[in-house]
CSV table of C-alpha atoms in Angstrom, one decimal:
chain,number,residue,atom,x,y,z
A,1,UNK,CA,46.7,133.0,115.4
A,2,UNK,CA,50.0,134.7,115.8
A,3,UNK,CA,52.6,133.7,113.2
A,4,UNK,CA,54.9,132.5,115.9
A,5,UNK,CA,52.2,130.2,117.2
A,6,UNK,CA,51.7,128.7,113.7
A,7,UNK,CA,55.4,128.2,113.4
A,8,UNK,CA,55.4,126.4,116.7
A,9,UNK,CA,52.5,124.3,115.7
A,10,UNK,CA,54.0,123.4,112.3
A,11,UNK,CA,57.4,122.5,114.1
A,12,UNK,CA,55.5,120.3,116.5
A,13,UNK,CA,53.6,118.6,113.7
A,14,UNK,CA,56.9,117.9,111.7
A,15,UNK,CA,59.1,116.8,114.5
A,16,UNK,CA,56.8,115.9,117.4
A,17,UNK,CA,55.9,112.5,115.9
A,18,UNK,CA,59.3,111.2,115.0
A,19,UNK,CA,61.7,112.8,117.5
A,20,UNK,CA,61.4,112.6,121.2
A,21,UNK,CA,60.6,115.8,122.9
A,22,UNK,CA,63.8,117.1,124.6
A,23,UNK,CA,63.5,116.5,128.2
A,24,UNK,CA,65.8,117.7,130.9
A,25,UNK,CA,67.9,115.3,133.0
A,26,UNK,CA,66.8,117.1,136.2
A,27,UNK,CA,63.3,116.7,135.2
A,28,UNK,CA,63.6,113.0,134.4
A,29,UNK,CA,65.3,112.5,137.7
A,30,UNK,CA,62.5,114.4,139.4
A,31,UNK,CA,59.8,112.2,137.8
A,32,UNK,CA,61.5,109.2,139.3
A,33,UNK,CA,62.0,110.6,142.6
A,34,UNK,CA,58.2,111.6,142.7
A,35,UNK,CA,57.3,107.9,142.0
A,36,UNK,CA,59.7,106.7,144.8
A,37,UNK,CA,57.4,108.6,147.2
A,38,UNK,CA,57.0,111.6,149.6
A,39,UNK,CA,60.0,112.4,151.6
A,40,UNK,CA,62.5,110.7,148.9
A,41,UNK,CA,65.5,112.8,148.1
A,42,UNK,CA,67.9,111.4,145.4
A,43,UNK,CA,71.4,110.6,146.5
A,44,UNK,CA,74.3,110.7,144.0
A,45,UNK,CA,76.3,108.7,146.6
A,46,UNK,CA,73.9,105.8,146.6
A,47,UNK,CA,73.9,106.2,142.8
A,48,UNK,CA,77.5,105.8,142.7
A,49,UNK,CA,77.3,102.7,145.0
A,50,UNK,CA,74.8,100.9,142.6
A,51,UNK,CA,76.6,101.9,139.6
A,52,UNK,CA,80.2,100.8,140.7
A,53,UNK,CA,79.2,97.8,142.8
A,54,UNK,CA,80.0,94.2,141.4
A,55,UNK,CA,76.6,92.7,141.6
A,56,UNK,CA,78.1,89.6,139.9
A,57,UNK,CA,74.7,88.4,138.5
A,58,UNK,CA,75.9,88.1,134.9
A,59,UNK,CA,79.5,86.8,134.0
A,60,UNK,CA,79.7,89.1,130.9
A,61,UNK,CA,78.0,92.1,132.8
A,62,UNK,CA,79.0,91.8,136.4
A,63,UNK,CA,78.7,95.8,137.1
A,64,UNK,CA,77.5,98.8,135.2
A,65,UNK,CA,81.1,99.9,134.8
A,66,UNK,CA,81.9,96.7,132.8
A,67,UNK,CA,80.7,98.5,129.6
A,68,UNK,CA,80.3,102.1,130.8
A,69,UNK,CA,83.9,102.1,132.4
A,70,UNK,CA,85.1,104.0,135.4
A,71,UNK,CA,85.7,107.4,134.0
A,72,UNK,CA,82.2,108.4,133.1
A,73,UNK,CA,83.3,111.4,131.1
A,74,UNK,CA,85.0,108.9,128.6
A,75,UNK,CA,83.2,106.6,126.1
A,76,UNK,CA,82.6,103.0,127.3
A,77,UNK,CA,82.8,99.9,125.3
A,78,UNK,CA,80.0,97.0,125.0
A,79,UNK,CA,81.5,93.9,126.7
A,80,UNK,CA,80.4,91.6,124.2
A,81,UNK,CA,80.4,93.5,120.9
A,82,UNK,CA,83.1,96.1,121.6
A,83,UNK,CA,80.9,98.9,120.2
A,84,UNK,CA,81.6,102.3,121.6
A,85,UNK,CA,79.0,103.5,124.1
A,86,UNK,CA,78.9,107.3,124.4
A,87,UNK,CA,79.9,108.7,127.9
A,88,UNK,CA,77.4,108.4,130.6
A,89,UNK,CA,78.2,111.7,132.4
A,90,UNK,CA,75.9,114.5,131.5
A,91,UNK,CA,78.7,117.1,131.7
A,92,UNK,CA,80.5,115.1,128.9
A,93,UNK,CA,77.4,114.0,126.9
A,94,UNK,CA,74.5,116.3,127.0
A,95,UNK,CA,72.2,113.8,125.2
A,96,UNK,CA,72.1,111.7,128.3
A,97,UNK,CA,68.7,111.6,130.1
A,98,UNK,CA,67.0,113.8,127.5
A,99,UNK,CA,64.4,111.1,126.6
A,100,UNK,CA,62.3,109.6,129.3
A,101,UNK,CA,61.3,106.6,127.3
A,102,UNK,CA,64.8,105.9,126.3
A,103,UNK,CA,66.0,106.2,129.9
A,104,UNK,CA,63.3,103.8,131.0
A,105,UNK,CA,64.1,101.2,128.3
A,106,UNK,CA,67.8,101.1,129.2
A,107,UNK,CA,67.2,101.0,133.1
A,108,UNK,CA,64.9,98.1,132.4
A,109,UNK,CA,67.1,96.1,130.2
A,110,UNK,CA,70.4,96.9,132.1
A,111,UNK,CA,69.0,96.5,135.7
A,112,UNK,CA,67.7,92.9,134.8
A,113,UNK,CA,71.0,92.2,133.3
A,114,UNK,CA,73.5,93.6,135.8
A,115,UNK,CA,71.5,93.7,139.0
A,116,UNK,CA,69.2,90.8,138.3
A,117,UNK,CA,65.9,92.7,138.6
A,118,UNK,CA,64.4,95.8,137.6
A,119,UNK,CA,65.7,98.9,139.6
A,120,UNK,CA,63.2,100.7,141.8
A,121,UNK,CA,62.3,104.3,140.9
A,122,UNK,CA,64.3,105.4,143.9
A,123,UNK,CA,67.4,103.6,142.6
A,124,UNK,CA,67.0,105.3,139.1
A,125,UNK,CA,66.7,108.6,140.6
A,126,UNK,CA,69.9,108.1,142.5
A,127,UNK,CA,71.8,106.9,139.4
A,128,UNK,CA,70.7,109.9,137.6
A,129,UNK,CA,71.7,112.1,140.3
A,130,UNK,CA,75.2,110.3,140.2
A,131,UNK,CA,75.6,110.9,136.6
A,132,UNK,CA,74.5,114.3,136.7
A,133,UNK,CA,77.1,115.3,139.1
A,134,UNK,CA,79.3,118.1,138.0
A,135,UNK,CA,77.1,119.0,135.0
B,1,UNK,CA,73.3,76.8,75.1
B,2,UNK,CA,69.7,76.3,75.8
B,3,UNK,CA,67.7,79.4,76.6
B,4,UNK,CA,66.6,78.0,79.9
B,5,UNK,CA,70.1,77.1,80.9
B,6,UNK,CA,71.3,80.6,80.0
B,7,UNK,CA,68.5,82.1,82.0
B,8,UNK,CA,69.5,79.8,84.9
B,9,UNK,CA,73.1,80.9,84.7
B,10,UNK,CA,72.1,84.7,84.5
B,11,UNK,CA,69.7,84.2,87.5
B,12,UNK,CA,72.3,82.5,89.5
B,13,UNK,CA,74.8,85.4,88.6
B,14,UNK,CA,72.0,88.0,89.8
B,15,UNK,CA,71.3,86.3,93.0
B,16,UNK,CA,74.9,85.6,93.8
B,17,UNK,CA,76.0,89.3,93.1
B,18,UNK,CA,75.5,90.9,96.4
B,19,UNK,CA,77.4,88.3,98.2
B,20,UNK,CA,80.2,88.0,95.7
B,21,UNK,CA,80.8,91.7,95.7
B,22,UNK,CA,80.9,91.6,99.5
B,23,UNK,CA,78.3,94.3,99.7
B,24,UNK,CA,74.7,95.0,100.1
B,25,UNK,CA,72.4,98.0,99.4
B,26,UNK,CA,70.6,98.8,102.7
B,27,UNK,CA,66.8,98.8,101.9
B,28,UNK,CA,65.5,102.1,101.3
B,29,UNK,CA,62.5,103.0,103.7
B,30,UNK,CA,64.0,101.4,106.7
B,31,UNK,CA,62.1,102.5,109.7
B,32,UNK,CA,64.2,104.8,112.0
B,33,UNK,CA,63.5,102.6,114.9
B,34,UNK,CA,65.4,99.8,113.2
B,35,UNK,CA,68.4,101.8,112.9
B,36,UNK,CA,68.2,103.2,116.3
B,37,UNK,CA,67.3,100.0,118.1
B,38,UNK,CA,69.5,97.5,116.1
B,39,UNK,CA,72.6,99.7,116.1
B,40,UNK,CA,72.6,100.5,120.0
B,41,UNK,CA,75.1,97.7,120.8
B,42,UNK,CA,76.3,96.5,117.4
B,43,UNK,CA,76.0,97.7,113.8
B,44,UNK,CA,72.6,97.2,112.4
B,45,UNK,CA,73.1,94.2,110.2
B,46,UNK,CA,71.6,94.3,106.9
B,47,UNK,CA,68.4,92.5,106.7
B,48,UNK,CA,69.6,90.7,103.5
B,49,UNK,CA,72.4,88.8,105.3
B,50,UNK,CA,69.9,86.5,107.0
B,51,UNK,CA,67.0,84.4,105.9
B,52,UNK,CA,63.5,85.1,107.1
B,53,UNK,CA,63.3,82.2,109.7
B,54,UNK,CA,66.5,83.5,111.2
B,55,UNK,CA,65.2,86.9,111.8
B,56,UNK,CA,61.9,85.6,113.2
B,57,UNK,CA,64.0,83.6,115.8
B,58,UNK,CA,65.9,86.6,116.7
B,59,UNK,CA,62.9,88.8,117.1
B,60,UNK,CA,61.2,86.2,119.2
B,61,UNK,CA,64.1,85.9,121.8
B,62,UNK,CA,65.0,89.5,122.3
B,63,UNK,CA,64.8,89.1,126.1
B,64,UNK,CA,67.9,86.8,125.8
B,65,UNK,CA,69.5,88.2,122.8
B,66,UNK,CA,72.9,86.4,122.5
B,67,UNK,CA,73.4,86.9,126.2
B,68,UNK,CA,71.8,90.4,126.6
B,69,UNK,CA,68.5,91.8,127.3
B,70,UNK,CA,67.6,93.6,124.2
B,71,UNK,CA,63.8,93.6,124.9
B,72,UNK,CA,61.6,96.2,122.9
B,73,UNK,CA,58.3,97.8,123.2
B,74,UNK,CA,55.8,95.6,121.2
B,75,UNK,CA,55.1,98.1,118.6
B,76,UNK,CA,58.7,98.7,117.8
B,77,UNK,CA,59.4,95.0,117.6
B,78,UNK,CA,56.5,94.7,115.3
B,79,UNK,CA,57.7,97.4,112.9
B,80,UNK,CA,61.2,96.1,112.9
B,81,UNK,CA,60.3,92.4,112.3
B,82,UNK,CA,58.1,93.4,109.3
B,83,UNK,CA,61.0,95.3,107.9
B,84,UNK,CA,63.3,92.3,108.4
B,85,UNK,CA,60.8,89.9,106.8
B,86,UNK,CA,60.4,92.2,103.9
B,87,UNK,CA,63.9,92.5,103.0
B,88,UNK,CA,65.4,89.1,104.4
B,89,UNK,CA,67.1,86.6,102.2
B,90,UNK,CA,64.9,83.7,101.1
B,91,UNK,CA,64.7,80.6,103.5
B,92,UNK,CA,66.5,77.5,102.3
B,93,UNK,CA,69.6,79.0,100.9
B,94,UNK,CA,73.1,79.9,102.2
B,95,UNK,CA,71.7,82.7,104.5
B,96,UNK,CA,69.9,80.2,106.6
B,97,UNK,CA,70.7,80.1,110.4
B,98,UNK,CA,68.3,78.9,112.8
B,99,UNK,CA,70.5,80.2,115.6
B,100,UNK,CA,69.8,83.8,114.2
B,101,UNK,CA,73.5,84.3,114.1
B,102,UNK,CA,74.6,85.7,110.6
B,103,UNK,CA,78.0,84.0,111.5
B,104,UNK,CA,76.4,80.6,111.4
B,105,UNK,CA,75.3,81.1,107.8
B,106,UNK,CA,77.0,79.1,104.9
B,107,UNK,CA,77.6,82.5,103.3
B,108,UNK,CA,79.4,83.9,106.2
B,109,UNK,CA,81.5,80.7,106.7
B,110,UNK,CA,82.6,80.7,103.1
B,111,UNK,CA,83.6,84.4,103.2
B,112,UNK,CA,85.6,83.9,106.4
B,113,UNK,CA,87.1,80.5,106.0
B,114,UNK,CA,90.6,81.6,105.7
B,115,UNK,CA,90.5,84.0,108.9
B,116,UNK,CA,91.8,82.1,111.9
B,117,UNK,CA,89.6,82.1,115.0
B,118,UNK,CA,92.3,83.7,116.9
B,119,UNK,CA,91.6,86.8,114.8
B,120,UNK,CA,88.2,87.1,116.2
B,121,UNK,CA,89.4,86.6,119.7
B,122,UNK,CA,92.1,89.4,119.4
B,123,UNK,CA,91.7,92.4,121.4
B,124,UNK,CA,91.0,94.5,118.3
B,125,UNK,CA,88.0,92.4,117.2
B,126,UNK,CA,86.8,90.4,120.3
B,127,UNK,CA,83.7,89.0,118.6
B,128,UNK,CA,82.6,88.1,115.1
B,129,UNK,CA,79.6,90.4,115.8
B,130,UNK,CA,82.2,93.3,115.5
B,131,UNK,CA,82.0,93.6,111.8
B,132,UNK,CA,83.3,97.1,111.7
B,133,UNK,CA,86.6,96.1,113.3
B,134,UNK,CA,87.6,94.7,109.9
B,135,UNK,CA,85.1,96.1,107.5
B,136,UNK,CA,85.1,99.8,107.3
B,137,UNK,CA,81.8,100.4,105.7
B,138,UNK,CA,79.9,97.7,107.8
B,139,UNK,CA,77.3,100.2,109.0
B,140,UNK,CA,76.3,100.9,105.3
B,141,UNK,CA,76.4,97.4,104.1
B,142,UNK,CA,79.9,97.4,102.8
B,143,UNK,CA,81.8,94.3,103.4
B,144,UNK,CA,84.0,94.2,100.4
B,145,UNK,CA,87.5,92.7,101.0
B,146,UNK,CA,88.7,95.9,99.2
B,147,UNK,CA,87.5,98.1,102.0
B,148,UNK,CA,89.1,96.7,105.1
B,149,UNK,CA,90.4,98.6,108.2
B,150,UNK,CA,93.9,98.3,109.2
B,151,UNK,CA,92.9,95.6,111.5
B,152,UNK,CA,91.1,93.7,108.7
B,153,UNK,CA,94.0,93.9,106.4
B,154,UNK,CA,96.2,92.3,109.1
B,155,UNK,CA,93.9,89.2,109.1
B,156,UNK,CA,93.5,89.1,105.2
B,157,UNK,CA,94.7,85.7,103.9
């Protein structure tokens, strides 16, 4: 075995179990797009609509922008606890959408809360396309 | 003084120490998932600040966690609950709160009785859940009245 391969194996053993493998936002978006079915193309415009619409299901969290703000390159603020939320725009925060499991977890929680139901794979792809814009 | 009395007094002093000092030491060996999950929306509250039953109630109601969906993958929830139970305050004392709110414990009430409710509603604080608005080292378990932020100092006495 070549030394480089050994190093890679050791690195994988050391970091693989505890840290999520770094994924790329475009790949996570593509995976949702594939789930949405053949012929689907993600739309940043539809993503913007979903993200900025006042769904009004929850009094505390009527829209995504309630916590994430309207300037997506700036930090947001949790509507209840006031804890700072790092920017959603990939261009401002390269950590966004680099962990598929984390992405899925927050879509599940926040769509239930804000939209009142889980989002479809198509909607998730659209929102990521919107938040990747300009990156 | 009888030995038992002395022992009792010493024990009481030892037990009271963390709360009196206003600080707790975050338990070593905290699972990373506790930190990452429990500090996404607020500081990860130290396990010692709530009794076991309170934490169990919190972890059983994550789908509606004080008005937010904080549901977790079952494996993560199990890991976190085990850690909380291991380090929780004992049931039946001043860290009891069936609601799961640390702010409902007798300990919290006594520590904050002089703070007007308007302070918690102010724009700088917004919620009693926002410990770090007033307590500089809240994320490290430091709640001493000698380590307050500018906002915290404003509301002191």
